[in-house]
XYZ file of C-alpha atoms in Angstrom:
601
model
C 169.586 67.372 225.057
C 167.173 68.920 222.688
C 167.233 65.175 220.879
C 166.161 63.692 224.407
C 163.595 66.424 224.861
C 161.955 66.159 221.071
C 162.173 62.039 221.999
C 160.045 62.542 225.108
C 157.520 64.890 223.398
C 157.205 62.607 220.604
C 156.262 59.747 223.039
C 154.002 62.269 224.995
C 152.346 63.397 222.327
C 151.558 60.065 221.031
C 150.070 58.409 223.955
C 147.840 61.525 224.692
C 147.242 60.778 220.778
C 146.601 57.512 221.277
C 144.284 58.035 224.568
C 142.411 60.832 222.726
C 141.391 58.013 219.594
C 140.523 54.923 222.620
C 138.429 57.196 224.353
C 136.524 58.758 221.121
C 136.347 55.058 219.769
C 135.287 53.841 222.924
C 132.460 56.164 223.350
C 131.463 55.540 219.526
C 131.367 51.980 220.278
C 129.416 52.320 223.472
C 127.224 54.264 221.438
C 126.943 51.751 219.034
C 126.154 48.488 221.697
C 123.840 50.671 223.441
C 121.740 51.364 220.202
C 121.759 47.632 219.659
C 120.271 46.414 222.791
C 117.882 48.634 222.655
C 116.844 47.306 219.434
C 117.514 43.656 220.487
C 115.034 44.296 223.547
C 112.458 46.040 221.989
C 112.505 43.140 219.201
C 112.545 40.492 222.095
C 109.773 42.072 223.878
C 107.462 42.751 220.803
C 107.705 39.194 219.510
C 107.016 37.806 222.776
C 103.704 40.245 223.571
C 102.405 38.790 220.146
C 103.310 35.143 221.711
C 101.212 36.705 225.037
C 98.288 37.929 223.086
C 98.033 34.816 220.779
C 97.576 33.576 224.253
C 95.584 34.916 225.403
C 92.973 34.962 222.647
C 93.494 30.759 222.339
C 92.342 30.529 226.213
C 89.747 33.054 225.644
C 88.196 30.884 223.456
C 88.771 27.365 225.446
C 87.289 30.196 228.440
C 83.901 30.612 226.247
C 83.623 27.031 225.055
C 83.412 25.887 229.313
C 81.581 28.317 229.970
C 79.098 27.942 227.025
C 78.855 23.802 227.856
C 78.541 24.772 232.160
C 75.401 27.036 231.027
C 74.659 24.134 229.291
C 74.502 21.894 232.505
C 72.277 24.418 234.007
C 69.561 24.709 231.815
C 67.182 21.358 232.864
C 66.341 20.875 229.118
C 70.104 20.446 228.164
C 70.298 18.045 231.199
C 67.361 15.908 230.114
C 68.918 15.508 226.908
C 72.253 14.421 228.180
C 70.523 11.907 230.591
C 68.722 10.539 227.448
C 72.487 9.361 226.025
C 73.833 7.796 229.364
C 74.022 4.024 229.276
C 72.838 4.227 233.044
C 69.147 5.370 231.140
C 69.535 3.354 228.017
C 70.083 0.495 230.183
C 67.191 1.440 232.544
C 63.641 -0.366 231.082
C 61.709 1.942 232.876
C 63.168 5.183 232.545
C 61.133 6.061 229.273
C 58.302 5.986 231.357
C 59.415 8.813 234.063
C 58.676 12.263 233.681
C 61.191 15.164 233.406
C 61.379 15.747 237.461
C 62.055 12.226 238.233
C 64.725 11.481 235.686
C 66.339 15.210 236.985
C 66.715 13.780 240.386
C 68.023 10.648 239.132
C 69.932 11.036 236.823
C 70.559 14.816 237.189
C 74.291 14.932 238.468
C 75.531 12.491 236.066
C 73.425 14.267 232.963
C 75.397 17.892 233.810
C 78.610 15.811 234.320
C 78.294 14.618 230.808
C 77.766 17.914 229.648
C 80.609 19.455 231.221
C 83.087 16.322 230.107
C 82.189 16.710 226.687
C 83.612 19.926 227.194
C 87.094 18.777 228.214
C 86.457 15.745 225.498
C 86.176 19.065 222.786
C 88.979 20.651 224.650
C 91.173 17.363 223.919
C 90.617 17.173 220.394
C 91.731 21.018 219.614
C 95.137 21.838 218.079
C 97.360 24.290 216.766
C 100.714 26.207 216.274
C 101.435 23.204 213.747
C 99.741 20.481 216.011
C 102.399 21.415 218.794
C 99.612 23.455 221.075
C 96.916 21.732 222.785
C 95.035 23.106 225.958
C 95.023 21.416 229.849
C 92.614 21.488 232.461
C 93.294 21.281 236.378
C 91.337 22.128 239.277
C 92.014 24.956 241.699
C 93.204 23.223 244.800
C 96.542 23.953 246.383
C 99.044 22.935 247.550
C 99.123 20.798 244.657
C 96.244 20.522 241.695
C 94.147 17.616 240.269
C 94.907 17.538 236.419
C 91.207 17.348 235.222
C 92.018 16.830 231.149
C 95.433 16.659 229.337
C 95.435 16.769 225.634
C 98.803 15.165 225.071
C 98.519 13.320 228.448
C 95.347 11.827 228.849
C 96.814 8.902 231.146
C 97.017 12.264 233.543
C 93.273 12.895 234.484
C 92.790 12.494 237.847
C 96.034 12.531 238.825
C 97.739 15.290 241.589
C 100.437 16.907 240.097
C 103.120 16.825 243.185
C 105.890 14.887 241.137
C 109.085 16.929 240.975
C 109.755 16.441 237.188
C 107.114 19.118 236.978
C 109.589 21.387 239.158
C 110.416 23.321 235.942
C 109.483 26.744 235.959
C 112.238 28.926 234.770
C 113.146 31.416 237.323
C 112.883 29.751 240.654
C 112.633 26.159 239.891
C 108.998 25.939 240.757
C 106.182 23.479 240.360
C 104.481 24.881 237.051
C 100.660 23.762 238.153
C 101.029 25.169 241.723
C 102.143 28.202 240.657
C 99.631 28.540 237.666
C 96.905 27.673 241.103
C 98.343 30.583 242.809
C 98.515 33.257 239.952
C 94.612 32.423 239.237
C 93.667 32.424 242.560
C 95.835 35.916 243.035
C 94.749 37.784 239.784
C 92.615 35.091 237.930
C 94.617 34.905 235.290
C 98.947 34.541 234.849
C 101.996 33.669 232.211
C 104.256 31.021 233.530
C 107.440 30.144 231.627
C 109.319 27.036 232.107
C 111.027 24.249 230.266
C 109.824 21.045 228.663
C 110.288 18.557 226.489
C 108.213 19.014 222.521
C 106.560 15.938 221.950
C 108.887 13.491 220.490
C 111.790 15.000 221.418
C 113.975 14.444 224.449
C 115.651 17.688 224.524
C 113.898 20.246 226.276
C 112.617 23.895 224.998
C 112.110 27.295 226.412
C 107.464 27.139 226.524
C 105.348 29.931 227.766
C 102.252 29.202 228.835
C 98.862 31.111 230.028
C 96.591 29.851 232.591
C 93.188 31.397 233.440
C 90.803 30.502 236.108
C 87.245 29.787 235.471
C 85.214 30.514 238.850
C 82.238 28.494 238.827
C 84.093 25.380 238.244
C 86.774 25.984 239.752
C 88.765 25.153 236.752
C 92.457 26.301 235.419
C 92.420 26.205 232.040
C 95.650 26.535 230.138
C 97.706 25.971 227.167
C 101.283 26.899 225.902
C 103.101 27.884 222.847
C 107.096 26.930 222.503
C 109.230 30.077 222.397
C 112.594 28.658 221.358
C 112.170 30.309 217.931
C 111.950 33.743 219.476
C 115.292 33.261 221.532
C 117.208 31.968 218.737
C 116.090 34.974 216.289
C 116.944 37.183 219.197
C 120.944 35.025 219.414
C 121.292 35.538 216.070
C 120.835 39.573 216.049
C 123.037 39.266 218.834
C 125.566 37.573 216.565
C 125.345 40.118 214.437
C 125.454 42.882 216.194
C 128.292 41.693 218.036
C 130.193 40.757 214.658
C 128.761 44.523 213.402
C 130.959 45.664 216.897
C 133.787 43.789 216.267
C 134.372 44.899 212.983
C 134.017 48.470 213.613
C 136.506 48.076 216.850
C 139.246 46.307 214.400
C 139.093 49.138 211.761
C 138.967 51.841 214.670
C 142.253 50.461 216.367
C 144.144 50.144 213.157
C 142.862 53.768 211.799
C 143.940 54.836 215.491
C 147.375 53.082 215.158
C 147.896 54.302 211.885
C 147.750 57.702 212.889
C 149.048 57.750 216.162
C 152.053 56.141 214.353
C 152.286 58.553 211.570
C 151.975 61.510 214.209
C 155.199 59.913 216.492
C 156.978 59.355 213.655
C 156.802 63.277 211.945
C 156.729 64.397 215.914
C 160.203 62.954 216.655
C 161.709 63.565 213.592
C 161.299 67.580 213.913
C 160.590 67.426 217.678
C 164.214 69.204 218.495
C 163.352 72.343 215.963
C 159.852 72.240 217.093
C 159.918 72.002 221.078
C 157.510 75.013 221.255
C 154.855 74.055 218.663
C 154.935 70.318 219.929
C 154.021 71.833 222.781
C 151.196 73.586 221.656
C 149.860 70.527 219.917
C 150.477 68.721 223.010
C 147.876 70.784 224.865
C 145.604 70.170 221.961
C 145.700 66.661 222.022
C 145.459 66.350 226.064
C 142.105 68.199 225.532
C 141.305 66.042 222.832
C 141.924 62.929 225.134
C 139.309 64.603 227.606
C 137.059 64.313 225.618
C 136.508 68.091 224.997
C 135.464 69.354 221.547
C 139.264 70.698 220.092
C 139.884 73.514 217.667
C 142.055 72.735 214.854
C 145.524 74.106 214.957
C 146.712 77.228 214.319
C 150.177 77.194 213.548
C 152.340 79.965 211.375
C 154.449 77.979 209.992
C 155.708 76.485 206.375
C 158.272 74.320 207.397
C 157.755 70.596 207.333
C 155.961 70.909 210.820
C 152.915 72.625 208.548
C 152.058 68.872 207.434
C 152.116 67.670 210.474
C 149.816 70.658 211.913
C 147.766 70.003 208.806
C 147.484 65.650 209.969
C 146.809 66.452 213.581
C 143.661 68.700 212.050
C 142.538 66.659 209.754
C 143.004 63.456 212.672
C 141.011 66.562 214.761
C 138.450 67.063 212.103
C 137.690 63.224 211.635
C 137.379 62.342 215.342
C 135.071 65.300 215.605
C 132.618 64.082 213.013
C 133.427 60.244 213.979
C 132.591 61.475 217.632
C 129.297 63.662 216.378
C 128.545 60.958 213.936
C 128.332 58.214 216.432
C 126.627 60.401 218.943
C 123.654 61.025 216.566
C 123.163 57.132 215.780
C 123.650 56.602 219.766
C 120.080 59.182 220.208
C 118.573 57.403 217.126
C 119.086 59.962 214.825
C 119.843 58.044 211.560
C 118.873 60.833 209.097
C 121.924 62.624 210.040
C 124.281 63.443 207.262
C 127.874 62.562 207.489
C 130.591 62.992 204.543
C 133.608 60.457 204.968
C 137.385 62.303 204.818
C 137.852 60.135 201.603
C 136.971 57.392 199.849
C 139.625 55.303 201.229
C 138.193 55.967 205.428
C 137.599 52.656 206.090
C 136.194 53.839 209.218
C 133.624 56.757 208.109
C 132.364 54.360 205.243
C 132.140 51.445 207.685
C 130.154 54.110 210.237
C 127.805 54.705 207.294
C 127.170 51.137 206.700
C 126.427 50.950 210.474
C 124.139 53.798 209.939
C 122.271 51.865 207.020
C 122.481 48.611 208.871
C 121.045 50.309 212.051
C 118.482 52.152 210.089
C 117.752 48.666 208.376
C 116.797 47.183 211.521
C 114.674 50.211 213.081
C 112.628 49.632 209.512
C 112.071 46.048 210.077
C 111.033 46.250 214.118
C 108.833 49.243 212.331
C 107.383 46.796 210.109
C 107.133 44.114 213.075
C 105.852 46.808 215.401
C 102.992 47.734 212.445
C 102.036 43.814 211.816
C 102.013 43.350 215.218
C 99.669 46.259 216.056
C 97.200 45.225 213.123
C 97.298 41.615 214.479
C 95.834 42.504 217.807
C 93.457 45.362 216.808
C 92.010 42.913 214.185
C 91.881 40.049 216.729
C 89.989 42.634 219.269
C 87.605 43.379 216.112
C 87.305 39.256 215.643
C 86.616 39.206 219.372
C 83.339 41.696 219.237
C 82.134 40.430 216.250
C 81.597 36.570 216.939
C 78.011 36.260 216.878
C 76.911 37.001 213.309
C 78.455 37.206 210.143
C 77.352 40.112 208.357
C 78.733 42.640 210.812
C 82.000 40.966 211.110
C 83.098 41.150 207.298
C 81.777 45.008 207.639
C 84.218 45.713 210.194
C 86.716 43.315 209.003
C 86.949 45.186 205.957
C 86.613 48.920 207.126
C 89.287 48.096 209.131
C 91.585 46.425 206.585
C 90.664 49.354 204.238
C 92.324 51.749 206.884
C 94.942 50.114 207.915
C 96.207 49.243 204.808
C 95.141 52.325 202.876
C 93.325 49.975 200.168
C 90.281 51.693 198.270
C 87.623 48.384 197.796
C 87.565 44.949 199.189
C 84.965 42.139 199.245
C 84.868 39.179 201.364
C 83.123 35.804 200.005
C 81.589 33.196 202.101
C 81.549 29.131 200.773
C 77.563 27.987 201.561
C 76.695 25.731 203.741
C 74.391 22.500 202.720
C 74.530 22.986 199.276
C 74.257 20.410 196.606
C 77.075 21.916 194.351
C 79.880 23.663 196.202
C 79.506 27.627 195.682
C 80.797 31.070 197.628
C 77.994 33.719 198.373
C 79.008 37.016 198.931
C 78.933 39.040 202.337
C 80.372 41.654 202.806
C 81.918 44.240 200.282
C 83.590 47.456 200.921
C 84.189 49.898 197.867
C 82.782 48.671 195.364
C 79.976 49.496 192.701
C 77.003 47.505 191.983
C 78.258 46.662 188.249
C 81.096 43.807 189.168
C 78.954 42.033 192.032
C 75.898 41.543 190.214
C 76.496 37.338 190.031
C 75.902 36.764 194.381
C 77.563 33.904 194.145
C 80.422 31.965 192.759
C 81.510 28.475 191.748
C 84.478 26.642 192.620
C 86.660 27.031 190.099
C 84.994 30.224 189.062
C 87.431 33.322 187.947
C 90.232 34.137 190.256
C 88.144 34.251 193.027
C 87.035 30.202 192.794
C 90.307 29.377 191.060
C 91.728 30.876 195.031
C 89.278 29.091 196.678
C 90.103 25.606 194.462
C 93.899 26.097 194.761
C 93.892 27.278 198.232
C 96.428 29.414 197.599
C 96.586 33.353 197.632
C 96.751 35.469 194.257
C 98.544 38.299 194.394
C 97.865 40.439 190.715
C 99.781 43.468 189.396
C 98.446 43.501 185.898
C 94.466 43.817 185.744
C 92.304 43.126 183.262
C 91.000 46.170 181.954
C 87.685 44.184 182.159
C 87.659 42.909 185.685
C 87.156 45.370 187.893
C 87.700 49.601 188.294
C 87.845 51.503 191.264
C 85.339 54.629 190.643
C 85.010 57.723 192.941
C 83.021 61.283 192.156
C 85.756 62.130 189.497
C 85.348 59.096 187.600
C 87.349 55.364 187.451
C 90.471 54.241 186.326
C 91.810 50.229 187.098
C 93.654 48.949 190.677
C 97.388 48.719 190.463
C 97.201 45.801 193.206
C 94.819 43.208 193.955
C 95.868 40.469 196.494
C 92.827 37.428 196.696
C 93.503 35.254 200.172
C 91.841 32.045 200.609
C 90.241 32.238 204.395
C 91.612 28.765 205.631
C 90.626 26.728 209.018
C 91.842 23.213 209.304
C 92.640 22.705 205.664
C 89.519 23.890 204.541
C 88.606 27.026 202.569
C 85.941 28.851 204.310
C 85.439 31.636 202.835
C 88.153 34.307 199.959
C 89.087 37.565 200.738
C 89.701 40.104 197.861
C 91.081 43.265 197.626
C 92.187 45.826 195.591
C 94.146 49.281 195.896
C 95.835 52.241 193.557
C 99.212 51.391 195.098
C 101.213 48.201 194.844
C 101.522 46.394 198.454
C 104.324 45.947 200.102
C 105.899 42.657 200.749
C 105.686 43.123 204.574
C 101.617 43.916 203.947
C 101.250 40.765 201.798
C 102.772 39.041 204.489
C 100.567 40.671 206.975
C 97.862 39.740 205.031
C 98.460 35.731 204.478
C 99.131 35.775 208.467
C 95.734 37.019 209.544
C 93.718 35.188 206.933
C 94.021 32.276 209.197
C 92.594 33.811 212.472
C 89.799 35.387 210.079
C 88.861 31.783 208.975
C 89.422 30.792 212.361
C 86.759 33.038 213.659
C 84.282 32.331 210.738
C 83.995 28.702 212.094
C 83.754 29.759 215.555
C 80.841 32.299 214.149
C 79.449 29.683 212.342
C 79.644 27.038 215.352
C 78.204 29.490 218.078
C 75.552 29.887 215.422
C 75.069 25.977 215.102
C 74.974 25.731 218.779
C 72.114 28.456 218.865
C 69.859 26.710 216.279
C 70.322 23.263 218.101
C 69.765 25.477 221.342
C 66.974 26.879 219.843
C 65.248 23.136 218.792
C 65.604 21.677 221.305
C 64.024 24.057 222.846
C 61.029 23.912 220.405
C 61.113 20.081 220.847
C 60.391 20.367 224.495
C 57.507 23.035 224.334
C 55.966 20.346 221.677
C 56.338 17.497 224.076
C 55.028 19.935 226.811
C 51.803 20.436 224.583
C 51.554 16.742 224.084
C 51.611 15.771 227.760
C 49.041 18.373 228.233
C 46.431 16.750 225.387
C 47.321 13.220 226.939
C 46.858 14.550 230.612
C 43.594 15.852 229.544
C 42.536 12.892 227.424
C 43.005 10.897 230.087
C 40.874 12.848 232.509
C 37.694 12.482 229.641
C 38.563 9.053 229.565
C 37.747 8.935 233.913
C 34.814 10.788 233.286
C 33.395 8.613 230.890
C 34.196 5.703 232.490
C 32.730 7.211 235.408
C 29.487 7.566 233.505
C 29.075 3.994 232.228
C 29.396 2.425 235.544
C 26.831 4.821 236.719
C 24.457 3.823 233.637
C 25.351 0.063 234.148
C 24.368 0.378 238.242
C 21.026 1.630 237.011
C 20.824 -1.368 234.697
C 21.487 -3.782 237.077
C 18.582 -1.901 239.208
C 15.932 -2.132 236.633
C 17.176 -6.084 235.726
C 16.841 -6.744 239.165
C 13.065 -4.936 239.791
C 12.055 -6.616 236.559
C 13.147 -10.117 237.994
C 10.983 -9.603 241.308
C 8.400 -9.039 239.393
C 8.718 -11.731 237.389
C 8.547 -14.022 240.387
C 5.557 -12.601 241.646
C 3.662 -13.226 238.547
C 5.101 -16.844 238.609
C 4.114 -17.569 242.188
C 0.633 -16.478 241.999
C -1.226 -19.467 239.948
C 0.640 -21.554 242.198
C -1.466 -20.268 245.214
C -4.898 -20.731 243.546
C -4.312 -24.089 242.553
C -3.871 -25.807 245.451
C -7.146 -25.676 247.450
C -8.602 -27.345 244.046
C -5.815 -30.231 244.869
């Protein structure tokens, strides 16, 4: 009898054991998954907001380009000049002799049509995200648009967009130009995501794209960037932390099962001397299976039911810190300090490697997080600062200085139109007067033109003792770090970036560094374009004052010329007067001897 009872309090004991350990280990893996999604989501989301803000800026600047070319098409001057290059006036023999009015109503419409197609035509020709993005223009009519321009489609223009292989969008199916139509004409502006083919390949790709609507046109402009790189880096950290889960389960249930085991065993072996203290550590574990926080066992006793008292403690003990443990990495906690039983628990070492690989993660969306934030304050700073030079490498470096905690920095420009190729400098931030008193620089030319000639970035940890020293009111002593970036757009070097710090940058901030040197060179030809633009603006405008002036002389020219020839017809009247008086009297001398002569006769 007492065997039957000790059997049935073994087996009790061990599956309250054994529900106690599922539900700590359950709620520790919970804990666990929870944590990860969290982190899986918030990498998703930031790597797709930098997709979203790259953009953004890319039709922001496709935005100002139409816009720029539609003012443009307004201004008569720009029209004139666009007639002048239409085959319609080339062709026309007597064009050259209209004036400005005539050829306007002419030729007007087609003049600011040419202007506003060489838009598109400069539209077409742009690339980027490793010549995969390219921008599209429709109009704004619904139900279904007109595709106006098509980079990678030109066969496309002028064509309505009803087909249904364009029934794509992701969520619903959709048509992806009539809804782009209806976000513009809703909120000017929307994301659409969809899949599509890349070009050259059949199978298709997850693409987001961003449309805006330009009002006075009427046009949608938009372009897209491919996203399947941001899905599969977000699979694979679900691999792992699934795998990361998977492991942790499979050394939970066999620590579980190993002690659960080694509890029923000792349990029946002493259950029928030990009916009242099983007892006892049956309540124990029961509350231990709730999920309540246990005390450890008090039992006086020295028997061989002491080590098994001492096992369910320690088994108490370890599911308490397991269960606290796990708890404090579920609320993000990873500072948390946790001791394993032994060197041999498989399970608390494998809950600090969790830690560690949990803690690894938070570090690098941390990192991501940071480069992301610096990416779109700087590209807000490149947005302000696109119509001169000087003030852009100011706040360009001021701002690189801060958010990188670098102490001097200098930012070289390559010349334009000169004979030998050679950097000037533009901006500097930091530095004395001593090292920059050579303005300019040669290709080829100490690190800074060996950069530029390499077109590759220099990244220096041991300084010259000659080259340069970072001074303040105490005195100087020589930069642990100095990183030199070439400033690239299409291929070409436009201008170096140098800078130098006390502290050694991190890999991350090199990194962050290489990445934004491309929209800095980026905006440096868009600076340099708008400025371009301006001069040609700016003589053509001259041009037309000067032909204004030179009507005006000829207009008045002509008007001496009248009154002139005004004046010699009036002289050559009075001529004809006086040669016709002089010939009457002439014949009145003539006649008179006649008369006397002929009574003689």
């Amino acid at each position: 009898m007492n065997r039957r009872i000790g059997t049935k309090i073994a087996l009790l004991v061990t599956s309250m054991l054994l529900l106690s350990a599922l539900a700590i280990s359950l709620t520790a893996l919970y804990s666990i998954r929870v944590r990860g999604q969290k982190e899986i989501d918030s990498f998703q989301e930031a790597q797709l907001e930098v997709t979203r803000q790259s953009l953004r800026d890319l039709v922001s600047t496709a935005y100002d380009l139409i816009q720029l070319h539609h003012q443009q098409s307004e201004d008569p001057t720009q029209v004139l000049a666009a007639i002048r290059q239409l085959p319609a006036y080339t062709q026309d023999s007597t064009a050259a002799t209209l004036d400005d009015a005539t050829l306007l109503a002419m030729y007007g419409e087609q003049g600011r049509e040419a202007l506003l197609q060489r838009a598109l035509a400069t539209l077409a020709a742009l690339r980027f995200d490793g010549e995969e993005g390219y921008f599209w223009v429709t109009d704004n009519q619904l139900p279904y648009p007109t595709m106006l321009m098509h980079a990678e489609k030109p066969a496309n223009a002028g064509k309505v967009m009803s087909d249904s292989q364009y029934n794509v969008e992701k969520t619903q199916g959709l048509n992806i130009y009539q809804k782009r139509v209806a976000l513009c004409q809703a909120s000017g502006e929307g994301f659409v995501e969809y899949y599509i083919e890349k070009p050259g390949i059949t199978q298709k790709f997850s693409k987001l794209s961003f449309s805006r609507l330009y009002p006075p046109l009427g046009w949608v402009v938009s372009t897209g960037i491919y996203i399947d790189q941001i899905e599969a880096m977000v699979a694979l950290k679900q691999r792992e932390v699934n795998q990361e889960l998977k492991r942790i389960t499979v050394m939970l249930v066999l620590l579980t099962l190993s002690v659960v085991s080694l509890a029923a065993f000792l349990i029946y072996r002493f259950s029928h001397r030990l009916s009242r203290d099983i007892s006892s550590i049956q309540r124990t574990l029961k509350e231990l299976a709730l999920g309540k926080i246990v005390e450890p066992l008090c039992l006086d006793r020295t028997d061989e039911l002491h080590l098994i008292t001492g096992s369910v403690n320690d088994l108490i003990t370890g599911f308490n810190q397991y269960s606290g443990f796990a708890k404090q990495i579920g609320e993000g906690n990873m500072g948390e300090v946790f001791q394993p039983l032994s060197e041999e628990d498989v399970l608390g070492n494998e809950l600090l490697q969790m830690r560690d690989k949990l803690q690894q993660n938070a570090e690098e969306a941390e990192r991501r997080t940071w480069a992301s934030t610096g990416l779109a304050d700087l590209s807000e700073i490149l947005r302000k600062q696109e119509s001169d030079l000087a003030p852009l490498g100011d706040h360009l470096l001021r701002h690189l200085a801060t958010y990188l905690k670098i102490n001097q920095g200098v930012l070289y420009l390559v010349a334009d139109q000169e004979e030998e190729p050679r950097m000037q400098l533009l901006s500097c931030y930091a530095y004395g007067r001593k090292k920059f008193t050579k303005g300019s620089i040669a290709l080829g030319e100490g690190l800074v033109g060996q950069c530029w000639f390499e077109k590759q970035a220099l990244v220096l940890s041991e300084i010259p003792e000659d080259y340069v020293a970072i001074t303040s009111g105490t005195g100087q002593a020589l930069p642990r770090n100095i990183v030199i970036l070439p400033l690239l757009y299409n291929e070409a070097v436009l201008g170096v970036l140098e800078l130098a710090s006390f502290r050694a940058l991190l890999p991350h901030e090199i990194e962050f560094l290489e990445q934004i040197s491309t929209s800095i060179g980026a905006t440096i030809s868009s600076v340099r374009i708008n400025a371009q633009t301006k001069a040609l603006l700016e003589e053509s405008r001259t041009l037309a004052e000067e032909l204004q002036a030179q009507e005006e002389e000829l207009r008045q020219n002509q008007e001496e010329m009248v009154a002139t020839n005004e004046e010699m017809q009036r002289i050559q009247r009075e001529l004809q007067e006086e040669n016709q008086h002089l010939r009457a009297e002439i014949a009145q001398l003539t006649t008179k001897p006649a008369a006397t002569t002929t009574p003689e006769v």
